[in-house]
C-alpha cells in the first residue's frame, strides 16, 4: 500500500510537471506539428497520469521521500521519549493508511458527483430530444459518414436543452444538435466535426481524462 501511494505521488508529480511544460510550449509546437500530433501527445500524458508504474533506474528523478521527509517516520515504531497526543496518533496510524483513505473518499465523492450529473443529463436528453427525420439532414449525415469511412450507424437527434452540438453514447452513439435551423453548409461541417470525434474514439478519451483526474 505504502509503495503504491509513493509510486502514485511520484508519477503524478512528474507527469504534472510534463503537462505544465507542454501547455507552456504548445503555442510553439502548433506551428510545427499538426493538431492530430498535439492531440496524441496529450494522450500520452493522460496515460502517464493513469498508470502509476514506471520502468526507471534505482534512483527516481522525483523522490517523494525527499520532498516529504516525515512521511515514513510517521509509520515507524513508537519512540522512547514522550510525545504529544497528535504525534502518538500519527505513529499508531501509518501515513499510507491515512493518505489512502483520503484518496479513496475523494475518488468516491468525485465519481458519485459526476455520475449524478451524467444521469440527470441523460434523463433530460431522453425526455426532450427528438429523432431527426428530415431526409436532407439524414442524407447529409450519410454522405459525411461515407467520406470518413464510418460504416456504423450513428443516431441523430435535436435537443433544446443543449447549446452546442455534441456526440454521446458508447453502445448507441448519437449526435445531438441544438434546436434551431442550421444552414446546409454549417450542418455538414458540424456533422463532420462530431463524426471525427467518433472515429478517433474521443468518448473513450473523455473517460480516460476523468480517470486521470481521480
CSV table of N, CA and C in Angstrom, one decimal, residues 32-198:
chain,number,residue,atom,x,y,z
A,32,UNK,N,4.6,23.8,-35.8
A,32,UNK,CA,5.4,22.8,-36.5
A,32,UNK,C,4.7,21.5,-36.6
A,33,UNK,N,3.8,21.2,-35.7
A,33,UNK,CA,3.1,19.9,-35.7
A,33,UNK,C,1.6,20.1,-36.0
A,34,UNK,N,1.0,19.1,-36.5
A,34,UNK,CA,-0.4,19.1,-36.8
A,34,UNK,C,-1.2,19.0,-35.5
A,35,UNK,N,-2.5,19.4,-35.6
A,35,UNK,CA,-3.4,19.2,-34.4
A,35,UNK,C,-3.5,17.8,-34.0
A,36,UNK,N,-3.5,16.9,-34.9
A,36,UNK,CA,-3.6,15.4,-34.6
A,36,UNK,C,-2.4,15.0,-33.8
A,37,UNK,N,-1.2,15.5,-34.2
A,37,UNK,CA,0.0,15.2,-33.4
A,37,UNK,C,0.0,15.7,-32.0
A,38,UNK,N,-0.5,16.9,-31.8
A,38,UNK,CA,-0.6,17.5,-30.5
A,38,UNK,C,-1.6,16.8,-29.6
A,39,UNK,N,-2.7,16.3,-30.3
A,39,UNK,CA,-3.7,15.6,-29.6
A,39,UNK,C,-3.2,14.3,-29.1
A,40,UNK,N,-2.4,13.5,-29.8
A,40,UNK,CA,-1.9,12.3,-29.4
A,40,UNK,C,-0.8,12.5,-28.3
A,41,UNK,N,-0.1,13.6,-28.4
A,41,UNK,CA,0.9,13.9,-27.3
A,41,UNK,C,0.2,14.1,-26.0
A,42,UNK,N,-1.0,14.7,-26.0
A,42,UNK,CA,-1.8,14.8,-24.8
A,42,UNK,C,-2.2,13.5,-24.3
A,43,UNK,N,-2.6,12.6,-25.2
A,43,UNK,CA,-3.0,11.2,-24.8
A,43,UNK,C,-1.9,10.5,-24.1
A,44,UNK,N,-0.6,10.7,-24.5
A,44,UNK,CA,0.5,10.1,-23.8
A,44,UNK,C,0.6,10.6,-22.4
A,45,UNK,N,0.4,11.9,-22.2
A,45,UNK,CA,0.4,12.5,-20.8
A,45,UNK,C,-0.7,11.9,-20.0
A,46,UNK,N,-1.9,11.8,-20.6
A,46,UNK,CA,-3.0,11.2,-19.8
A,46,UNK,C,-2.8,9.8,-19.4
A,47,UNK,N,-2.2,9.0,-20.3
A,47,UNK,CA,-1.9,7.6,-20.0
A,47,UNK,C,-0.9,7.6,-18.9
A,48,UNK,N,0.1,8.5,-18.9
A,48,UNK,CA,1.1,8.6,-17.9
A,48,UNK,C,0.5,8.9,-16.5
A,49,UNK,N,-0.5,9.7,-16.5
A,49,UNK,CA,-1.2,10.0,-15.2
A,49,UNK,C,-2.0,8.9,-14.7
A,50,UNK,N,-2.6,8.1,-15.6
A,50,UNK,CA,-3.4,6.9,-15.2
A,50,UNK,C,-2.6,5.8,-14.7
A,51,UNK,N,-1.5,5.5,-15.4
A,51,UNK,CA,-0.7,4.3,-15.0
A,51,UNK,C,0.5,4.8,-14.1
A,52,UNK,N,0.5,4.4,-12.8
A,52,UNK,CA,1.5,4.9,-11.9
A,52,UNK,C,2.8,4.2,-11.9
A,53,UNK,N,2.9,3.1,-12.7
A,53,UNK,CA,4.1,2.3,-12.7
A,53,UNK,C,5.1,2.8,-13.8
A,54,UNK,N,6.4,2.8,-13.5
A,54,UNK,CA,7.4,3.2,-14.4
A,54,UNK,C,8.6,2.2,-14.4
A,55,UNK,N,9.2,2.2,-15.5
A,55,UNK,CA,10.5,1.4,-15.6
A,55,UNK,C,11.6,2.5,-15.5
A,56,UNK,N,12.3,2.5,-14.4
A,56,UNK,CA,13.2,3.6,-14.1
A,56,UNK,C,14.4,3.0,-13.3
A,57,UNK,N,15.5,3.8,-13.3
A,57,UNK,CA,16.7,3.3,-12.5
A,57,UNK,C,16.4,3.3,-11.1
A,58,UNK,N,17.3,2.9,-10.3
A,58,UNK,CA,17.1,2.8,-8.8
A,58,UNK,C,16.8,4.1,-8.2
A,59,UNK,N,17.4,5.2,-8.7
A,59,UNK,CA,17.2,6.5,-8.2
A,59,UNK,C,16.2,7.2,-9.0
A,60,UNK,N,15.0,7.6,-8.4
A,60,UNK,CA,14.0,8.3,-9.2
A,60,UNK,C,14.3,9.8,-9.3
A,61,UNK,N,13.9,10.3,-10.4
A,61,UNK,CA,14.1,11.8,-10.7
A,61,UNK,C,13.4,12.6,-9.6
A,62,UNK,N,12.2,12.2,-9.2
A,62,UNK,CA,11.5,12.8,-8.2
A,62,UNK,C,11.2,11.8,-7.1
A,63,UNK,N,11.8,12.0,-5.9
A,63,UNK,CA,11.7,11.1,-4.8
A,63,UNK,C,10.8,11.7,-3.8
A,64,UNK,N,9.7,11.1,-3.6
A,64,UNK,CA,8.7,11.7,-2.6
A,64,UNK,C,9.2,11.8,-1.2
A,65,UNK,N,10.1,10.9,-0.9
A,65,UNK,CA,10.7,10.8,0.5
A,65,UNK,C,11.5,12.1,0.8
A,66,UNK,N,12.2,12.6,-0.3
A,66,UNK,CA,13.0,13.8,-0.1
A,66,UNK,C,12.1,15.1,0.0
A,67,UNK,N,10.9,15.0,-0.6
A,67,UNK,CA,10.0,16.1,-0.6
A,67,UNK,C,9.2,16.2,0.7
A,68,UNK,N,8.9,15.0,1.2
A,68,UNK,CA,8.1,14.9,2.4
A,68,UNK,C,8.9,14.0,3.4
A,69,UNK,N,9.9,14.5,4.0
A,69,UNK,CA,10.8,13.6,4.8
A,69,UNK,C,10.1,12.9,6.0
A,70,UNK,N,9.0,13.5,6.5
A,70,UNK,CA,8.3,12.9,7.7
A,70,UNK,C,7.3,11.8,7.4
A,71,UNK,N,7.1,11.5,6.1
A,71,UNK,CA,6.1,10.5,5.8
A,71,UNK,C,6.4,9.1,6.4
A,72,UNK,N,7.6,8.7,6.1
A,72,UNK,CA,7.9,7.3,6.6
A,72,UNK,C,8.1,7.3,8.1
A,73,UNK,N,8.6,8.4,8.6
A,73,UNK,CA,8.8,8.4,10.1
A,73,UNK,C,7.5,8.3,10.8
A,74,UNK,N,6.4,8.7,10.2
A,74,UNK,CA,5.1,8.6,10.9
A,74,UNK,C,4.6,7.2,11.0
A,75,UNK,N,5.1,6.3,10.2
A,75,UNK,CA,4.7,4.9,10.2
A,75,UNK,C,5.7,4.0,11.0
A,76,UNK,N,6.7,4.6,11.6
A,76,UNK,CA,7.7,3.9,12.4
A,76,UNK,C,7.2,3.4,13.7
A,77,UNK,N,8.1,2.8,14.4
A,77,UNK,CA,7.7,2.3,15.8
A,77,UNK,C,7.7,3.4,16.8
A,78,UNK,N,7.0,3.2,17.9
A,78,UNK,CA,6.9,4.2,18.9
A,78,UNK,C,8.2,4.5,19.5
A,79,UNK,N,8.5,5.8,19.7
A,79,UNK,CA,9.8,6.3,20.2
A,79,UNK,C,9.9,6.1,21.7
A,80,UNK,N,11.1,6.3,22.2
A,80,UNK,CA,11.3,6.1,23.7
A,80,UNK,C,10.8,7.4,24.4
A,81,UNK,N,10.9,8.5,23.8
A,81,UNK,CA,10.5,9.8,24.5
A,81,UNK,C,9.0,10.0,24.4
A,82,UNK,N,8.6,10.8,25.4
A,82,UNK,CA,7.1,11.1,25.5
A,82,UNK,C,6.9,12.1,24.4
A,83,UNK,N,5.7,12.0,23.7
A,83,UNK,CA,5.3,12.8,22.6
A,83,UNK,C,3.8,13.3,22.9
A,84,UNK,N,3.4,14.2,22.1
A,84,UNK,CA,2.0,14.7,22.2
A,84,UNK,C,1.0,13.7,21.7
A,85,UNK,N,-0.3,13.9,22.0
A,85,UNK,CA,-1.3,13.0,21.6
A,85,UNK,C,-1.4,13.0,20.1
A,86,UNK,N,-1.3,14.1,19.4
A,86,UNK,CA,-1.3,14.1,18.0
A,86,UNK,C,-0.2,13.3,17.3
A,87,UNK,N,1.0,13.4,17.9
A,87,UNK,CA,2.1,12.6,17.4
A,87,UNK,C,1.9,11.1,17.6
A,88,UNK,N,1.3,10.8,18.8
A,88,UNK,CA,1.0,9.4,19.0
A,88,UNK,C,0.0,8.8,18.0
A,89,UNK,N,-1.0,9.6,17.7
A,89,UNK,CA,-2.0,9.2,16.7
A,89,UNK,C,-1.3,8.9,15.3
A,90,UNK,N,-0.4,9.9,14.9
A,90,UNK,CA,0.2,9.7,13.7
A,90,UNK,C,1.2,8.5,13.6
A,91,UNK,N,1.7,8.1,14.8
A,91,UNK,CA,2.6,6.9,14.9
A,91,UNK,C,1.7,5.6,14.9
A,92,UNK,N,0.6,5.7,15.5
A,92,UNK,CA,-0.2,4.5,15.6
A,92,UNK,C,-0.8,4.2,14.2
A,93,UNK,N,-1.3,5.2,13.5
A,93,UNK,CA,-1.9,5.1,12.2
A,93,UNK,C,-0.9,5.4,11.1
A,94,UNK,N,-0.5,4.5,10.3
A,94,UNK,CA,0.5,4.8,9.3
A,94,UNK,C,0.0,5.9,8.3
A,95,UNK,N,1.0,6.7,7.8
A,95,UNK,CA,0.6,7.7,6.9
A,95,UNK,C,-0.1,7.2,5.6
A,96,UNK,N,0.4,6.0,5.2
A,96,UNK,CA,-0.1,5.4,4.0
A,96,UNK,C,-1.6,5.1,4.1
A,97,UNK,N,-2.0,4.7,5.3
A,97,UNK,CA,-3.5,4.4,5.5
A,97,UNK,C,-4.3,5.7,5.5
A,98,UNK,N,-3.8,6.7,6.2
A,98,UNK,CA,-4.5,8.0,6.1
A,98,UNK,C,-4.6,8.6,4.7
A,99,UNK,N,-3.4,8.6,4.0
A,99,UNK,CA,-3.4,9.1,2.7
A,99,UNK,C,-4.3,8.3,1.7
A,100,UNK,N,-4.2,6.9,1.9
A,100,UNK,CA,-5.1,6.1,1.0
A,100,UNK,C,-6.5,6.3,1.3
A,101,UNK,N,-6.9,6.4,2.6
A,101,UNK,CA,-8.3,6.6,2.9
A,101,UNK,C,-8.8,8.0,2.4
A,102,UNK,N,-8.0,9.0,2.5
A,102,UNK,CA,-8.4,10.3,2.0
A,102,UNK,C,-8.5,10.3,0.5
A,103,UNK,N,-7.6,9.6,-0.2
A,103,UNK,CA,-7.8,9.5,-1.7
A,103,UNK,C,-9.0,8.7,-2.1
A,104,UNK,N,-9.3,7.6,-1.3
A,104,UNK,CA,-10.5,6.8,-1.6
A,104,UNK,C,-11.8,7.6,-1.4
A,105,UNK,N,-11.8,8.4,-0.3
A,105,UNK,CA,-13.0,9.2,-0.1
A,105,UNK,C,-13.2,10.2,-1.2
A,106,UNK,N,-12.1,10.9,-1.6
A,106,UNK,CA,-12.2,11.9,-2.6
A,106,UNK,C,-12.6,11.3,-4.0
A,107,UNK,N,-12.1,10.1,-4.3
A,107,UNK,CA,-12.4,9.4,-5.5
A,107,UNK,C,-13.9,9.0,-5.5
A,108,UNK,N,-14.4,8.5,-4.4
A,108,UNK,CA,-15.8,8.2,-4.3
A,108,UNK,C,-16.7,9.4,-4.5
A,109,UNK,N,-16.4,10.5,-3.9
A,109,UNK,CA,-17.2,11.7,-4.0
A,109,UNK,C,-17.1,12.2,-5.4
A,110,UNK,N,-15.9,12.2,-6.0
A,110,UNK,CA,-15.8,12.7,-7.4
A,110,UNK,C,-16.6,11.8,-8.4
A,111,UNK,N,-16.6,10.5,-8.2
A,111,UNK,CA,-17.3,9.6,-9.1
A,111,UNK,C,-18.8,9.8,-8.9
A,112,UNK,N,-19.2,9.9,-7.6
A,112,UNK,CA,-20.7,10.0,-7.3
A,112,UNK,C,-21.2,11.3,-7.9
A,113,UNK,N,-20.5,12.4,-7.7
A,113,UNK,CA,-20.9,13.7,-8.2
A,113,UNK,C,-21.1,13.7,-9.7
A,114,UNK,N,-20.2,13.2,-10.4
A,114,UNK,CA,-20.3,13.2,-11.9
A,114,UNK,C,-21.3,12.1,-12.4
A,115,UNK,N,-21.4,11.1,-11.7
A,115,UNK,CA,-22.4,10.1,-12.0
A,115,UNK,C,-23.8,10.7,-11.9
A,116,UNK,N,-24.1,11.4,-10.8
A,116,UNK,CA,-25.4,12.0,-10.7
A,116,UNK,C,-25.6,13.1,-11.8
A,117,UNK,N,-24.6,13.9,-12.1
A,117,UNK,CA,-24.8,14.9,-13.1
A,117,UNK,C,-25.0,14.2,-14.5
A,118,UNK,N,-24.3,13.1,-14.8
A,118,UNK,CA,-24.5,12.5,-16.0
A,118,UNK,C,-25.9,11.8,-16.1
A,119,UNK,N,-26.3,11.3,-15.0
A,119,UNK,CA,-27.6,10.6,-15.0
A,119,UNK,C,-28.7,11.7,-15.3
A,120,UNK,N,-28.6,12.9,-14.7
A,120,UNK,CA,-29.6,13.9,-14.9
A,120,UNK,C,-29.5,14.4,-16.3
A,121,UNK,N,-28.3,14.5,-16.9
A,121,UNK,CA,-28.2,14.9,-18.3
A,121,UNK,C,-28.9,13.9,-19.2
A,122,UNK,N,-28.6,12.6,-19.0
A,122,UNK,CA,-29.3,11.5,-19.8
A,122,UNK,C,-30.8,11.6,-19.7
A,123,UNK,N,-31.3,11.8,-18.5
A,123,UNK,CA,-32.8,11.9,-18.4
A,123,UNK,C,-33.3,13.1,-19.1
A,124,UNK,N,-32.6,14.2,-19.1
A,124,UNK,CA,-33.0,15.4,-19.8
A,124,UNK,C,-33.0,15.1,-21.3
A,125,UNK,N,-31.9,14.5,-21.8
A,125,UNK,CA,-31.9,14.2,-23.2
A,125,UNK,C,-33.0,13.2,-23.7
A,126,UNK,N,-33.2,12.2,-22.8
A,126,UNK,CA,-34.3,11.2,-23.2
A,126,UNK,C,-35.7,11.9,-23.2
A,127,UNK,N,-35.9,12.8,-22.3
A,127,UNK,CA,-37.2,13.5,-22.2
A,127,UNK,C,-37.5,14.5,-23.3
A,128,UNK,N,-36.4,15.3,-23.7
A,128,UNK,CA,-36.7,16.4,-24.5
A,128,UNK,C,-36.1,16.2,-26.0
A,129,UNK,N,-35.3,15.3,-26.2
A,129,UNK,CA,-34.7,15.1,-27.6
A,129,UNK,C,-35.7,14.4,-28.5
A,130,UNK,N,-35.6,14.7,-29.8
A,130,UNK,CA,-36.5,14.1,-30.8
A,130,UNK,C,-35.6,13.6,-31.9
A,131,UNK,N,-36.0,12.5,-32.5
A,131,UNK,CA,-35.3,12.0,-33.7
A,131,UNK,C,-35.4,12.9,-34.9
A,132,UNK,N,-34.4,13.1,-35.6
A,132,UNK,CA,-34.4,13.9,-36.8
A,132,UNK,C,-34.8,13.0,-38.0
A,133,UNK,N,-35.9,13.4,-38.6
A,133,UNK,CA,-36.4,12.6,-39.8
A,133,UNK,C,-36.3,13.3,-41.1
A,134,UNK,N,-35.8,14.5,-41.1
A,134,UNK,CA,-35.7,15.3,-42.4
A,134,UNK,C,-34.8,14.6,-43.3
A,135,UNK,N,-35.3,14.2,-44.5
A,135,UNK,CA,-34.5,13.5,-45.5
A,135,UNK,C,-33.2,14.2,-45.9
A,136,UNK,N,-33.2,15.5,-46.0
A,136,UNK,CA,-32.0,16.2,-46.4
A,136,UNK,C,-30.9,16.1,-45.3
A,137,UNK,N,-31.3,16.2,-44.1
A,137,UNK,CA,-30.4,16.2,-43.0
A,137,UNK,C,-29.8,14.7,-42.8
A,138,UNK,N,-30.6,13.7,-42.9
A,138,UNK,CA,-30.2,12.3,-42.9
A,138,UNK,C,-29.3,12.0,-44.0
A,139,UNK,N,-29.6,12.5,-45.2
A,139,UNK,CA,-28.7,12.3,-46.4
A,139,UNK,C,-27.4,12.9,-46.2
A,140,UNK,N,-27.3,14.1,-45.6
A,140,UNK,CA,-26.0,14.8,-45.3
A,140,UNK,C,-25.2,14.0,-44.3
A,141,UNK,N,-25.9,13.5,-43.3
A,141,UNK,CA,-25.2,12.6,-42.3
A,141,UNK,C,-24.6,11.4,-43.0
A,142,UNK,N,-25.4,10.7,-43.9
A,142,UNK,CA,-24.9,9.5,-44.5
A,142,UNK,C,-23.7,9.8,-45.5
A,143,UNK,N,-23.8,11.0,-46.1
A,143,UNK,CA,-22.7,11.4,-47.1
A,143,UNK,C,-21.4,11.6,-46.3
A,144,UNK,N,-21.5,12.3,-45.1
A,144,UNK,CA,-20.3,12.5,-44.3
A,144,UNK,C,-19.7,11.2,-43.8
A,145,UNK,N,-20.6,10.3,-43.4
A,145,UNK,CA,-20.1,9.0,-42.9
A,145,UNK,C,-19.4,8.3,-43.9
A,146,UNK,N,-19.9,8.3,-45.1
A,146,UNK,CA,-19.3,7.6,-46.3
A,146,UNK,C,-17.9,8.2,-46.6
A,147,UNK,N,-17.8,9.5,-46.5
A,147,UNK,CA,-16.5,10.2,-46.7
A,147,UNK,C,-15.4,9.8,-45.7
A,148,UNK,N,-15.9,9.7,-44.5
A,148,UNK,CA,-15.0,9.3,-43.4
A,148,UNK,C,-14.8,7.8,-43.2
A,149,UNK,N,-15.5,7.0,-44.0
A,149,UNK,CA,-15.3,5.6,-43.9
A,149,UNK,C,-15.9,5.0,-42.7
A,150,UNK,N,-17.0,5.6,-42.2
A,150,UNK,CA,-17.7,5.1,-41.0
A,150,UNK,C,-18.9,4.3,-41.4
A,151,UNK,N,-18.9,3.0,-41.1
A,151,UNK,CA,-20.0,2.1,-41.5
A,151,UNK,C,-21.1,2.0,-40.4
A,152,UNK,N,-20.7,2.2,-39.2
A,152,UNK,CA,-21.6,2.1,-38.1
A,152,UNK,C,-22.7,3.2,-38.2
A,153,UNK,N,-23.9,2.8,-37.9
A,153,UNK,CA,-25.0,3.8,-37.9
A,153,UNK,C,-25.0,4.7,-36.7
A,154,UNK,N,-24.9,6.0,-37.0
A,154,UNK,CA,-24.9,7.0,-35.9
A,154,UNK,C,-26.2,7.7,-35.8
A,155,UNK,N,-26.8,7.7,-34.7
A,155,UNK,CA,-28.1,8.4,-34.5
A,155,UNK,C,-28.0,9.9,-34.6
A,156,UNK,N,-29.1,10.5,-34.8
A,156,UNK,CA,-29.1,12.0,-35.0
A,156,UNK,C,-30.4,12.5,-34.3
A,157,UNK,N,-30.2,13.4,-33.3
A,157,UNK,CA,-31.4,13.9,-32.6
A,157,UNK,C,-31.2,15.4,-32.4
A,158,UNK,N,-32.3,16.1,-32.2
A,158,UNK,CA,-32.3,17.5,-31.8
A,158,UNK,C,-32.7,17.6,-30.4
A,159,UNK,N,-32.0,18.4,-29.6
A,159,UNK,CA,-32.3,18.5,-28.2
A,159,UNK,C,-32.3,20.0,-27.8
A,160,UNK,N,-33.4,20.6,-27.3
A,160,UNK,CA,-33.5,22.0,-27.0
A,160,UNK,C,-32.7,22.3,-25.7
A,161,UNK,N,-32.3,21.3,-24.9
A,161,UNK,CA,-31.6,21.6,-23.7
A,161,UNK,C,-30.1,21.8,-23.8
A,162,UNK,N,-29.6,21.7,-25.0
A,162,UNK,CA,-28.1,21.9,-25.2
A,162,UNK,C,-27.9,23.1,-26.0
A,163,UNK,N,-26.7,23.7,-25.9
A,163,UNK,CA,-26.4,25.0,-26.6
A,163,UNK,C,-25.4,24.7,-27.8
A,164,UNK,N,-24.8,23.6,-27.8
A,164,UNK,CA,-23.9,23.3,-28.9
A,164,UNK,C,-24.0,21.8,-29.3
A,165,UNK,N,-23.6,21.4,-30.5
A,165,UNK,CA,-23.7,20.0,-30.9
A,165,UNK,C,-22.7,19.2,-30.1
A,166,UNK,N,-23.1,17.9,-29.9
A,166,UNK,CA,-22.2,17.0,-29.2
A,166,UNK,C,-22.5,15.6,-29.6
A,167,UNK,N,-21.4,14.7,-29.3
A,167,UNK,CA,-21.5,13.3,-29.5
A,167,UNK,C,-21.6,12.6,-28.2
A,168,UNK,N,-22.5,11.6,-28.1
A,168,UNK,CA,-22.6,10.9,-26.8
A,168,UNK,C,-23.0,9.5,-27.1
A,169,UNK,N,-22.7,8.6,-26.1
A,169,UNK,CA,-23.1,7.2,-26.2
A,169,UNK,C,-21.9,6.3,-26.6
A,170,UNK,N,-21.9,5.1,-26.0
A,170,UNK,CA,-20.9,4.1,-26.3
A,170,UNK,C,-21.5,3.0,-27.2
A,171,UNK,N,-22.6,2.3,-26.7
A,171,UNK,CA,-23.2,1.2,-27.4
A,171,UNK,C,-24.0,1.8,-28.6
A,172,UNK,N,-24.7,2.9,-28.3
A,172,UNK,CA,-25.6,3.5,-29.4
A,172,UNK,C,-25.2,5.0,-29.5
A,173,UNK,N,-24.1,5.3,-30.2
A,173,UNK,CA,-23.7,6.7,-30.4
A,173,UNK,C,-24.7,7.5,-31.1
A,174,UNK,N,-24.9,8.7,-30.7
A,174,UNK,CA,-25.8,9.6,-31.3
A,174,UNK,C,-25.2,11.0,-31.3
A,175,UNK,N,-25.5,11.8,-32.3
A,175,UNK,CA,-25.1,13.2,-32.4
A,175,UNK,C,-26.4,14.0,-32.0
A,176,UNK,N,-26.1,14.9,-31.0
A,176,UNK,CA,-27.2,15.8,-30.6
A,176,UNK,C,-27.0,17.2,-31.2
A,177,UNK,N,-28.0,17.8,-31.7
A,177,UNK,CA,-28.0,19.1,-32.3
A,177,UNK,C,-28.9,20.0,-31.5
A,178,UNK,N,-28.5,21.3,-31.3
A,178,UNK,CA,-29.3,22.2,-30.6
A,178,UNK,C,-30.5,22.6,-31.4
A,179,UNK,N,-31.6,23.1,-30.8
A,179,UNK,CA,-32.8,23.5,-31.5
A,179,UNK,C,-32.5,24.7,-32.4
A,180,UNK,N,-33.2,24.7,-33.6
A,180,UNK,CA,-33.0,25.8,-34.5
A,180,UNK,C,-32.5,25.3,-35.8
A,181,UNK,N,-32.8,26.0,-36.9
A,181,UNK,CA,-32.4,25.6,-38.2
A,181,UNK,C,-30.9,26.0,-38.5
A,182,UNK,N,-30.2,25.0,-39.0
A,182,UNK,CA,-28.8,25.2,-39.4
A,182,UNK,C,-28.7,25.2,-40.9
A,183,UNK,N,-27.9,26.2,-41.4
A,183,UNK,CA,-27.6,26.2,-42.9
A,183,UNK,C,-27.0,24.9,-43.3
A,184,UNK,N,-27.2,24.5,-44.5
A,184,UNK,CA,-26.7,23.2,-45.1
A,184,UNK,C,-25.2,23.1,-45.0
A,185,UNK,N,-24.5,24.3,-45.3
A,185,UNK,CA,-23.0,24.2,-45.3
A,185,UNK,C,-22.5,24.1,-43.8
A,186,UNK,N,-23.2,24.7,-42.9
A,186,UNK,CA,-22.8,24.6,-41.5
A,186,UNK,C,-23.1,23.2,-40.9
A,187,UNK,N,-24.2,22.7,-41.4
A,187,UNK,CA,-24.6,21.3,-40.9
A,187,UNK,C,-23.6,20.3,-41.3
A,188,UNK,N,-23.1,20.3,-42.5
A,188,UNK,CA,-22.1,19.3,-43.0
A,188,UNK,C,-20.8,19.4,-42.2
A,189,UNK,N,-20.4,20.7,-41.9
A,189,UNK,CA,-19.2,20.8,-41.1
A,189,UNK,C,-19.4,20.4,-39.6
A,190,UNK,N,-20.5,20.6,-39.1
A,190,UNK,CA,-20.8,20.2,-37.7
A,190,UNK,C,-20.9,18.7,-37.6
A,191,UNK,N,-21.5,18.0,-38.6
A,191,UNK,CA,-21.6,16.6,-38.6
A,191,UNK,C,-20.2,16.0,-38.8
A,192,UNK,N,-19.4,16.6,-39.7
A,192,UNK,CA,-18.1,16.1,-39.9
A,192,UNK,C,-17.2,16.2,-38.6
A,193,UNK,N,-17.4,17.3,-37.9
A,193,UNK,CA,-16.6,17.5,-36.7
A,193,UNK,C,-17.0,16.4,-35.6
A,194,UNK,N,-18.3,16.2,-35.4
A,194,UNK,CA,-18.7,15.2,-34.4
A,194,UNK,C,-18.3,13.8,-34.9
A,195,UNK,N,-18.4,13.5,-36.1
A,195,UNK,CA,-18.0,12.1,-36.6
A,195,UNK,C,-16.5,11.9,-36.5
A,196,UNK,N,-15.7,12.9,-36.7
A,196,UNK,CA,-14.3,12.8,-36.4
A,196,UNK,C,-14.0,12.4,-35.0
A,197,UNK,N,-14.8,13.0,-34.1
A,197,UNK,CA,-14.7,12.7,-32.6
A,197,UNK,C,-15.0,11.2,-32.5
A,198,UNK,N,-16.0,10.7,-33.2
A,198,UNK,CA,-16.4,9.3,-33.0
A,198,UNK,C,-15.3,8.4,-33.6
